[in-house]
Amino acid sequence: MTTNTADTATGRALRPPRAGRSNGQWAVDGREPLNANEVWKQEDGGLNVRERIEQVYSKEGFASIPPQDLSGRFRWWGLYTQRKPGIDGGRTAQLDDTELSDEYFMLRVRLDGGALTLAQLKVLADVSTEFARGTADISDRQNIQYHWIRVEDVPEIWRRLEAVGLQTTEACGDTPRVILGSPLAGIAADEILDPTPVIDEITRLHIGDPELANLPRKFKSAITGHPSLDVVHEINDVSLVGVVHPELGAGYDLWVGGGLSTAPRLAERVGVFVREEEAAEVWHGVIRIFRDYGYRRLRTKARLKFLLAEWGPEKFREVLQTEYLGRALPDGPPPAKATGPGDHVGVHLQKDGNHYVGAAPVVGRVSGDVLHGLADLMEAAGTDRVRLTPHQKLVVLDVPPAALDTLVSGLEDLGLTVAPSPFRRHTMACTGIEYCKLAIVETKATAATAIAELERRLADVTAQVDTPVTLNVNGCPNSCARIQVADIGLKGMVVTDADGEQGAGFQVHLGGGLASADRDEAGLGRTVRGLKVTAADLPDLVERLVRRWLDQREAGETFSSWAHRVDEEELR
């Protein structure tokens, strides 16, 4: 593939470090900490804070938590303080963390592979209704996120989660975050191989391991064996993607160094074939390279993508093989073109004769009541499994044919539609200013309003939208909602409207995308000079762009291809 390493904000490639300057790489420069974060991580590891939460802070309350645990080590257990209500987006960059923080927490439950049993779903629903004011969001990392969590309740929440095999261990922090996995693992007839054993092995051996609990920054993983390429492998630090080697059979293709935020970079193929039985070992080698060679001097350069920009995939392969595996890996083929949509929305046949049913909430927002309702529907249908997706959707597995109609109807009643409009299906949004301390604008309600407006305004042309037009709404530049790889990506900012008033708005990215059935390769979107939109005018902009695309497109041309082809004036 052609790898685009440009920062879409500046148009410059990621720059390698200056020659002769220490970057805080443990394997090169030693372990002397070079910034304040590295100091406190060495003084006391993030995993150690759990005992203090259980024995001290939960009993003595929020005021008893010292700053370094509160804003640092709590993250190792999935806890961030949430944004204090009433602070507008214009003040986000002006206030420090203590001024922005409320005395409540976001709590993230890591769901490796997005997999849930019925018993686990019921516990998640109970935690939402009893401890989180009914909140629950499906993130684009297959996690569940709660808000309004009190530190006093955290030990009881952990007890309930862990009683059914769930955890918040390393759901945040400078750690191996949740491992994305195919929602269809083990059930799809066209699956190349089932990634579940690899995900389970990595989780069992390495999550909570102190040896991997002090990374330069976060480390994101994805593993799939499904030909729809359903785990956004191009934007993870490490991905294992199912392929068939002409001589060695089914295995994985290794990708490294992807990530977005303010300096987006697409992952690169290392070029090796990874056998199923060695996949967990290879993952372990990659994360240890990041631990030992990742940059620790500057937090802004502390992701694996910056090391890849310096080394390239050839050197990365050499170091992996010689220093961490002790053997060469065979060359391998790239993944084949995606066979279909990776969000798995709709009703589909499993290989065992049952069905899986993919449903779309509005931009991932659910609730304790919705989760309870989903559990009731699953129990009535006789199924024990549901999976969350990297697209803020959910997929109910193992549905008998006789139970399909009742389940689908019940999902619709819960607001989990199995047949969403193209605008609802392909819109994502991050948490936004409602709870996030980094955000500048509101996102969830803005996106939901835009979806409803587009469904109404574009009803006459909906049937013509035969390829996805993805709309990703982000509350700040950090791209949790993947703005640079959307057809229409929106980066939250303060903008000036036609009357000269400042308010919530977005910078617009156009024409990005990940590999899919409609696109051979991933690519980053383009920014059009001066193209910004207020939140109120967002539906106008999207309607205008979609109608122009439908009017001007060549045969079979996707929105992304059109957005890169036409002059800037057509995109305003």
XYZ file of C-alpha atoms in Angstrom:
572
model
C 0.000 0.000 0.000
C 0.980 3.635 -0.343
C 1.451 5.024 3.137
C 0.449 8.615 3.749
C 2.498 9.956 6.660
C 1.348 13.537 6.305
C -0.045 15.525 9.175
C -3.281 16.786 7.607
C -3.150 19.962 9.693
C 0.254 21.042 8.390
C 0.849 18.988 5.263
C 4.236 17.892 6.600
C 5.415 14.332 7.079
C 6.185 13.169 10.594
C 9.710 14.351 11.184
C 12.383 12.011 12.578
C 14.221 13.084 15.734
C 17.283 15.270 15.575
C 20.524 13.382 15.227
C 22.364 12.989 18.511
C 19.462 14.153 20.656
C 18.171 11.853 23.382
C 14.608 10.733 22.899
C 14.376 8.863 26.159
C 14.501 5.419 24.538
C 15.216 2.908 27.269
C 17.242 0.637 24.977
C 19.350 3.561 23.717
C 19.441 6.292 26.361
C 18.871 4.400 29.599
C 15.931 4.748 31.946
C 16.511 8.155 33.476
C 13.110 9.882 33.250
C 13.105 12.937 30.988
C 9.700 14.421 31.789
C 7.348 14.678 34.746
C 5.120 11.804 33.587
C 8.070 9.459 33.357
C 9.169 10.496 36.860
C 5.922 9.569 38.603
C 5.499 6.393 36.572
C 8.892 5.212 37.813
C 8.217 6.301 41.381
C 5.081 4.171 41.644
C 3.439 2.175 38.873
C -0.124 2.849 37.847
C -1.284 -0.662 38.709
C -0.401 -0.066 42.361
C -3.121 2.546 42.848
C -5.884 -0.055 43.021
C -5.123 -0.937 46.622
C -5.289 2.733 47.620
C -8.623 3.145 45.820
C -10.066 0.166 47.673
C -8.557 0.811 51.097
C -8.304 4.603 51.306
C -9.980 6.758 48.658
C -13.271 4.876 48.473
C -13.605 5.198 52.242
C -12.328 8.754 52.710
C -13.827 10.254 49.548
C -12.732 12.330 46.565
C -10.894 14.943 48.643
C -8.477 12.294 49.925
C -7.032 11.552 46.457
C -3.613 13.182 45.797
C -3.163 14.854 42.395
C -0.727 12.346 40.900
C -3.026 9.420 41.546
C -6.121 11.368 40.496
C -4.860 12.673 37.155
C -2.358 9.905 36.474
C -2.465 6.464 38.018
C -6.277 6.198 38.161
C -6.169 5.802 34.386
C -4.458 2.420 34.721
C -7.803 1.224 36.096
C -10.030 2.901 33.508
C -10.851 6.023 35.541
C -10.730 9.643 34.331
C -12.279 12.592 36.100
C -15.063 13.960 33.909
C -15.567 17.552 32.873
C -17.149 19.931 35.354
C -20.525 21.114 33.990
C -20.868 24.673 32.720
C -17.350 25.246 31.395
C -17.622 26.358 27.756
C -15.323 25.120 25.024
C -13.474 28.405 24.688
C -11.998 27.844 28.142
C -10.791 24.267 27.571
C -7.244 25.319 26.704
C -7.158 28.077 29.324
C -7.805 25.951 32.423
C -5.692 23.221 33.974
C -6.876 19.722 34.722
C -7.903 20.461 38.305
C -10.059 23.398 37.206
C -11.761 21.336 34.495
C -12.336 18.227 36.625
C -15.540 17.355 38.393
C -15.650 15.040 41.434
C -17.056 12.246 39.279
C -15.392 9.787 36.931
C -15.713 8.270 33.520
C -15.168 4.527 33.974
C -14.183 2.447 30.961
C -14.801 -1.300 30.926
C -12.434 -3.051 28.546
C -14.091 -5.677 26.371
C -11.330 -7.408 24.424
C -12.813 -8.493 21.123
C -16.005 -6.668 22.114
C -17.363 -9.945 23.458
C -20.105 -10.174 26.106
C -22.177 -12.980 27.556
C -25.745 -12.479 28.692
C -24.649 -12.555 32.336
C -22.014 -9.912 31.681
C -24.496 -7.713 29.813
C -26.871 -7.834 32.778
C -24.107 -6.712 35.131
C -23.159 -3.847 32.808
C -26.797 -2.767 32.762
C -27.022 -2.915 36.552
C -23.837 -0.861 36.996
C -25.270 1.787 34.689
C -28.577 2.108 36.479
C -27.240 1.808 40.031
C -23.978 3.762 39.858
C -23.771 5.796 36.608
C -27.077 7.699 36.425
C -28.151 5.431 33.581
C -25.251 6.355 31.295
C -23.541 3.901 28.971
C -21.830 4.551 25.648
C -20.431 2.058 23.142
C -17.071 3.456 22.113
C -15.326 2.914 18.781
C -12.826 0.771 20.724
C -15.513 -1.817 21.593
C -15.578 -0.610 25.214
C -18.458 0.452 27.441
C -17.998 3.869 29.055
C -19.897 5.124 32.090
C -20.128 8.608 33.598
C -21.041 10.037 37.002
C -19.076 7.323 38.827
C -18.178 8.104 42.467
C -14.893 6.827 43.882
C -16.857 5.454 46.850
C -18.619 3.017 44.490
C -15.611 1.820 42.496
C -14.717 -1.225 44.664
C -18.278 -2.558 44.473
C -18.367 -1.957 40.702
C -15.106 -3.890 40.342
C -16.459 -6.704 42.489
C -19.531 -7.050 40.290
C -17.627 -6.808 37.001
C -14.939 -9.273 38.012
C -17.498 -11.770 39.329
C -18.573 -12.268 35.688
C -15.104 -12.066 34.121
C -15.018 -8.375 33.170
C -12.321 -5.866 34.068
C -11.207 -2.255 33.814
C -7.506 -3.149 34.107
C -5.431 -0.953 31.780
C -8.506 0.362 30.030
C -6.644 3.704 29.950
C -3.116 4.914 30.717
C 0.281 4.178 29.142
C -0.626 0.535 28.738
C -1.820 -2.093 26.263
C -5.380 -0.894 25.759
C -8.336 -3.064 24.740
C -7.680 -5.430 21.839
C -10.107 -4.888 18.985
C -11.424 -8.135 17.555
C -13.821 -9.193 14.841
C -17.427 -9.224 16.115
C -17.943 -12.312 13.926
C -15.091 -14.311 15.457
C -15.890 -18.007 15.327
C -19.320 -17.729 13.687
C -18.885 -16.525 10.094
C -18.784 -19.044 7.276
C -16.284 -16.935 5.318
C -13.912 -16.368 8.256
C -10.249 -17.028 7.466
C -9.511 -17.926 11.078
C -10.942 -17.257 14.526
C -8.860 -14.655 16.434
C -10.456 -15.468 19.805
C -7.677 -17.825 21.031
C -5.021 -15.213 20.265
C -6.953 -12.401 21.958
C -7.589 -14.611 24.993
C -3.923 -15.609 25.231
C -2.683 -12.032 25.061
C -5.245 -10.877 27.608
C -4.479 -13.721 30.009
C -0.695 -13.376 29.827
C -0.086 -9.663 29.403
C -2.935 -7.462 30.641
C -1.990 -6.333 34.128
C 1.622 -7.469 33.677
C 3.879 -4.891 35.433
C 6.526 -5.484 32.755
C 4.209 -3.893 30.175
C 2.484 -1.351 32.427
C 4.901 1.526 31.808
C 4.886 2.179 28.078
C 5.846 5.523 26.507
C 2.150 6.118 25.877
C -0.944 4.075 25.000
C -0.686 1.013 22.770
C -3.657 0.009 20.616
C -4.118 -3.466 19.138
C -6.496 -5.085 16.643
C -6.881 -8.693 15.468
C -9.292 -10.059 12.891
C -9.669 -13.146 10.795
C -12.693 -11.901 8.870
C -12.362 -10.834 5.218
C -14.426 -7.663 5.757
C -11.365 -6.128 7.514
C -13.590 -5.117 10.406
C -11.131 -3.828 13.053
C -9.777 -0.598 11.458
C -6.332 -2.201 11.282
C -4.669 0.756 9.543
C -4.945 3.053 12.573
C -3.697 0.805 15.380
C -0.198 0.483 16.826
C -0.253 -3.216 15.976
C -2.723 -5.231 13.947
C -2.901 -8.864 12.917
C -5.086 -9.346 9.828
C -6.168 -12.740 8.576
C -4.623 -13.907 5.299
C -4.053 -17.180 3.463
C -0.433 -17.970 2.602
C -0.135 -19.971 -0.627
C 2.070 -22.580 1.075
C 1.551 -22.159 4.832
C -2.219 -21.764 4.963
C -4.216 -19.420 7.171
C -2.394 -16.964 9.419
C -1.909 -13.262 9.957
C -0.385 -10.283 8.176
C 1.376 -7.895 10.594
C 0.773 -4.123 10.507
C 2.437 -1.570 12.810
C 2.618 2.148 13.506
C -0.881 3.470 12.842
C -2.532 6.280 14.787
C -4.438 9.515 14.245
C -4.757 12.411 16.754
C -3.031 15.637 15.662
C -0.306 13.849 13.658
C -2.097 11.101 11.717
C -0.176 8.221 10.226
C -1.465 5.051 8.629
C 0.018 1.721 9.688
C 2.442 -0.128 7.449
C 2.776 -3.774 6.577
C 5.882 -5.352 8.045
C 5.711 -7.972 5.287
C 5.814 -11.090 7.446
C 3.480 -14.040 7.725
C 2.522 -14.883 11.302
C 1.272 -18.385 12.068
C -1.720 -18.576 14.375
C 0.243 -20.328 17.122
C 2.922 -17.600 17.209
C 0.620 -14.571 16.938
C 0.592 -13.796 20.682
C 4.381 -14.053 20.783
C 4.743 -11.660 17.852
C 2.345 -9.206 19.518
C 4.495 -9.444 22.644
C 7.601 -8.675 20.597
C 6.008 -5.599 19.026
C 4.857 -4.120 22.344
C 8.284 -4.683 23.891
C 9.902 -2.836 20.982
C 7.591 0.057 21.790
C 8.436 -0.177 25.495
C 12.194 -0.275 24.893
C 12.624 1.940 21.811
C 9.598 4.246 21.966
C 10.304 7.926 22.557
C 9.825 9.057 26.166
C 11.316 12.560 26.158
C 8.259 14.321 24.693
C 4.709 13.059 25.242
C 3.725 14.464 21.848
C 6.194 12.071 20.156
C 5.620 9.041 22.373
C 3.509 6.851 20.055
C 4.833 3.957 17.997
C 4.043 5.782 14.742
C 6.918 8.199 15.375
C 9.389 5.326 15.744
C 8.076 3.826 12.492
C 8.555 7.165 10.758
C 12.226 7.001 11.720
C 12.887 3.283 11.275
C 10.592 2.206 8.468
C 9.083 -1.300 8.308
C 12.288 -2.981 7.131
C 14.288 -2.013 10.216
C 11.307 -2.744 12.433
C 11.160 -6.261 11.020
C 14.880 -6.753 11.548
C 14.753 -5.660 15.187
C 11.648 -7.744 15.870
C 13.224 -10.876 14.431
C 16.735 -10.537 15.818
C 16.220 -8.953 19.240
C 12.771 -10.135 20.301
C 11.906 -13.380 18.507
C 15.312 -14.869 17.814
C 14.224 -16.141 14.404
C 13.125 -14.965 10.985
C 9.494 -14.894 9.957
C 8.481 -15.878 6.424
C 7.327 -13.310 3.912
C 3.575 -13.160 3.597
C 0.779 -11.837 1.388
C -1.275 -8.701 2.058
C -4.957 -8.964 2.923
C -7.361 -9.364 0.050
C -9.805 -6.587 -0.765
C -12.567 -6.316 1.831
C -15.578 -8.448 0.990
C -18.289 -6.345 2.602
C -19.166 -3.796 5.291
C -17.213 -4.152 8.504
C -19.952 -2.845 10.798
C -22.055 -6.028 10.314
C -25.382 -4.205 10.530
C -28.434 -6.212 9.470
C -29.571 -9.846 9.672
C -27.077 -12.431 8.444
C -26.675 -16.201 8.429
C -24.052 -17.852 10.617
C -22.193 -20.984 9.576
C -24.249 -23.075 12.042
C -27.660 -22.096 10.632
C -28.440 -19.487 13.278
C -28.267 -15.760 12.565
C -26.349 -12.758 13.782
C -28.137 -9.436 13.987
C -26.234 -6.153 13.795
C -27.992 -3.097 15.210
C -27.182 0.612 15.251
C -27.787 2.873 18.225
C -27.424 6.588 17.559
C -23.647 7.327 17.644
C -23.052 4.618 20.246
C -25.231 6.144 22.940
C -27.193 3.566 24.887
C -28.223 3.427 28.576
C -28.753 1.065 31.447
C -32.393 0.677 30.444
C -31.445 -0.141 26.857
C -28.892 -2.706 28.047
C -31.493 -4.282 30.324
C -33.932 -4.387 27.415
C -31.316 -5.971 25.178
C -30.625 -8.624 27.813
C -34.326 -9.433 28.042
C -34.575 -9.803 24.263
C -31.523 -12.059 24.148
C -32.856 -14.238 26.950
C -36.194 -14.583 25.180
C -34.423 -15.508 21.940
C -32.286 -18.102 23.710
C -28.921 -16.550 22.908
C -26.055 -15.944 25.318
C -23.730 -13.762 23.224
C -23.532 -10.177 21.980
C -20.533 -8.264 20.665
C -19.765 -4.588 20.330
C -18.065 -3.272 17.195
C -15.354 -0.697 16.408
C -18.092 1.317 14.690
C -20.245 1.999 17.787
C -22.665 -0.796 16.863
C -23.633 -4.110 18.471
C -24.137 -7.602 17.057
C -26.352 -10.238 18.696
C -25.096 -13.742 17.891
C -26.684 -17.203 17.721
C -30.264 -16.113 17.041
C -32.479 -19.064 15.995
C -34.537 -18.459 12.846
C -37.796 -18.733 14.794
C -36.729 -15.910 17.135
C -35.586 -13.442 14.476
C -38.737 -11.397 13.923
C -39.394 -10.879 17.626
C -35.780 -9.924 18.305
C -35.585 -7.459 15.421
C -38.870 -5.821 16.420
C -37.735 -5.581 20.035
C -34.428 -4.011 19.036
C -36.274 -1.370 17.030
C -38.394 -0.551 20.073
C -35.172 0.007 22.049
C -33.794 2.403 19.418
C -31.368 -0.220 18.101
C -32.366 -0.360 14.471
C -31.324 -3.261 12.264
C -32.131 -1.285 9.088
C -30.762 2.229 9.732
C -30.665 5.016 7.188
C -27.242 5.471 5.577
C -26.767 8.607 7.666
C -27.461 6.900 10.977
C -25.457 3.827 10.018
C -22.342 5.712 9.039
C -22.148 8.500 11.642
C -19.915 8.280 14.720
C -19.240 10.768 17.508
C -16.848 10.970 20.441
C -17.893 11.857 24.007
C -17.589 15.614 23.456
C -17.861 18.519 25.866
C -20.685 16.930 27.858
C -18.126 14.905 29.821
C -14.658 15.201 28.226
C -12.099 17.676 29.600
C -10.305 17.941 26.255
C -13.381 18.787 24.213
C -14.243 22.167 22.762
C -17.737 21.398 21.422
C -20.707 19.123 21.997
C -20.793 16.060 19.755
C -23.357 13.377 20.567
C -26.472 15.556 20.409
C -25.052 17.533 17.464
C -24.532 14.313 15.520
C -27.958 12.956 16.464
C -29.608 16.191 15.306
C -27.680 16.081 12.035
C -28.748 12.473 11.430
C -32.421 13.318 11.941
C -32.176 16.364 9.685
C -30.363 14.461 6.925
C -32.902 11.637 7.037
C -35.634 14.238 6.477
C -33.895 16.477 3.957
C -32.310 13.753 1.840
C -35.222 11.319 1.820
C -35.640 11.895 -1.914
C -32.095 10.720 -2.714
C -31.442 8.158 0.026
C -31.784 5.278 -2.441
C -28.998 6.805 -4.543
C -26.544 6.759 -1.615
C -25.366 3.303 -2.608
C -21.894 3.580 -1.089
C -21.290 4.767 2.473
C -20.785 8.438 3.285
C -19.198 8.373 6.714
C -19.659 11.355 9.035
C -17.337 11.399 12.063
C -17.834 14.107 14.680
C -15.029 14.922 17.128
C -15.027 17.438 19.958
C -11.343 18.386 19.729
C -8.252 17.773 17.547
C -7.410 14.397 19.142
C -9.528 12.369 16.712
C -11.067 9.787 19.033
C -13.832 9.598 16.417
C -11.330 9.132 13.559
C -12.002 12.348 11.650
C -9.106 11.993 9.174
C -10.399 8.663 7.855
C -14.028 9.691 7.317
C -15.686 10.902 4.147
C -16.693 13.965 6.170
C -14.621 14.414 9.323
C -15.390 17.222 11.741
C -12.831 18.578 14.225
C -14.390 20.606 17.026
C -13.330 24.225 17.421
C -14.679 27.673 18.199
C -15.841 29.370 14.983
C -17.305 32.740 14.054
C -20.732 32.713 12.417
C -22.130 35.043 9.760
C -23.166 37.558 12.426
C -19.672 37.715 13.913
C -20.639 35.679 16.982
C -18.329 32.954 18.265
C -19.705 29.534 19.049
C -19.352 25.793 18.595
C -18.242 24.597 15.203
C -15.929 22.373 13.231
C -13.026 22.327 10.828
C -13.943 20.021 7.937
C -11.860 17.120 6.575
C -13.091 15.492 3.370
C -12.399 12.254 1.534
C -10.688 10.073 4.106
C -11.378 6.394 4.546
C -10.160 2.954 5.555
C -9.910 -0.108 3.330
C -13.380 -1.430 2.595
C -15.459 -3.108 -0.063
C -15.686 0.301 -1.770
C -12.062 1.342 -1.282
C -8.854 -0.593 -1.951
C -6.566 1.347 0.405
C -6.846 3.613 3.404
C -6.184 7.313 2.928
C -6.352 10.514 4.922
C -8.848 13.238 4.154
C -8.076 16.642 2.698
C -8.705 19.960 4.370
C -10.144 22.791 2.314
C -8.649 26.148 3.159
C -10.986 28.061 5.436
C -13.754 25.465 5.350
C -15.395 25.582 8.761
C -18.981 25.154 9.814
C -21.009 26.040 12.880
C -22.799 23.238 14.689
C -26.135 24.767 13.675
C -25.164 24.830 9.987
C -23.756 21.297 9.914
C -26.822 19.664 8.299
C -26.768 22.361 5.578
C -23.147 21.578 4.722
C -23.597 17.806 4.625
C -26.784 18.044 2.561
C -25.059 20.360 0.073
C -22.028 18.077 -0.272
C -24.056 14.885 -0.651
C -26.293 16.416 -3.331
C -23.304 17.756 -5.259
C -21.612 14.375 -5.117
C -24.712 12.590 -6.388
C -25.117 15.177 -9.153
C -21.475 15.244 -10.256
C -20.140 11.763 -9.621
C -18.847 9.572 -12.369
C -20.044 5.994 -12.714
C -19.397 4.132 -9.462
C -17.506 7.050 -7.925
C -17.483 7.140 -4.122
C -17.876 10.322 -2.124
C -14.218 10.110 -1.112
C -12.963 9.842 -4.688
C -15.191 12.724 -5.737
C -14.000 14.891 -2.817
C -10.378 14.394 -3.846
C -11.109 14.968 -7.555
C -13.091 18.190 -7.602
C -11.885 21.744 -7.087
C -12.053 23.270 -3.627
C -14.916 25.551 -4.605
C -17.173 22.543 -5.126
C -16.584 21.541 -1.497
C -17.702 24.765 0.133
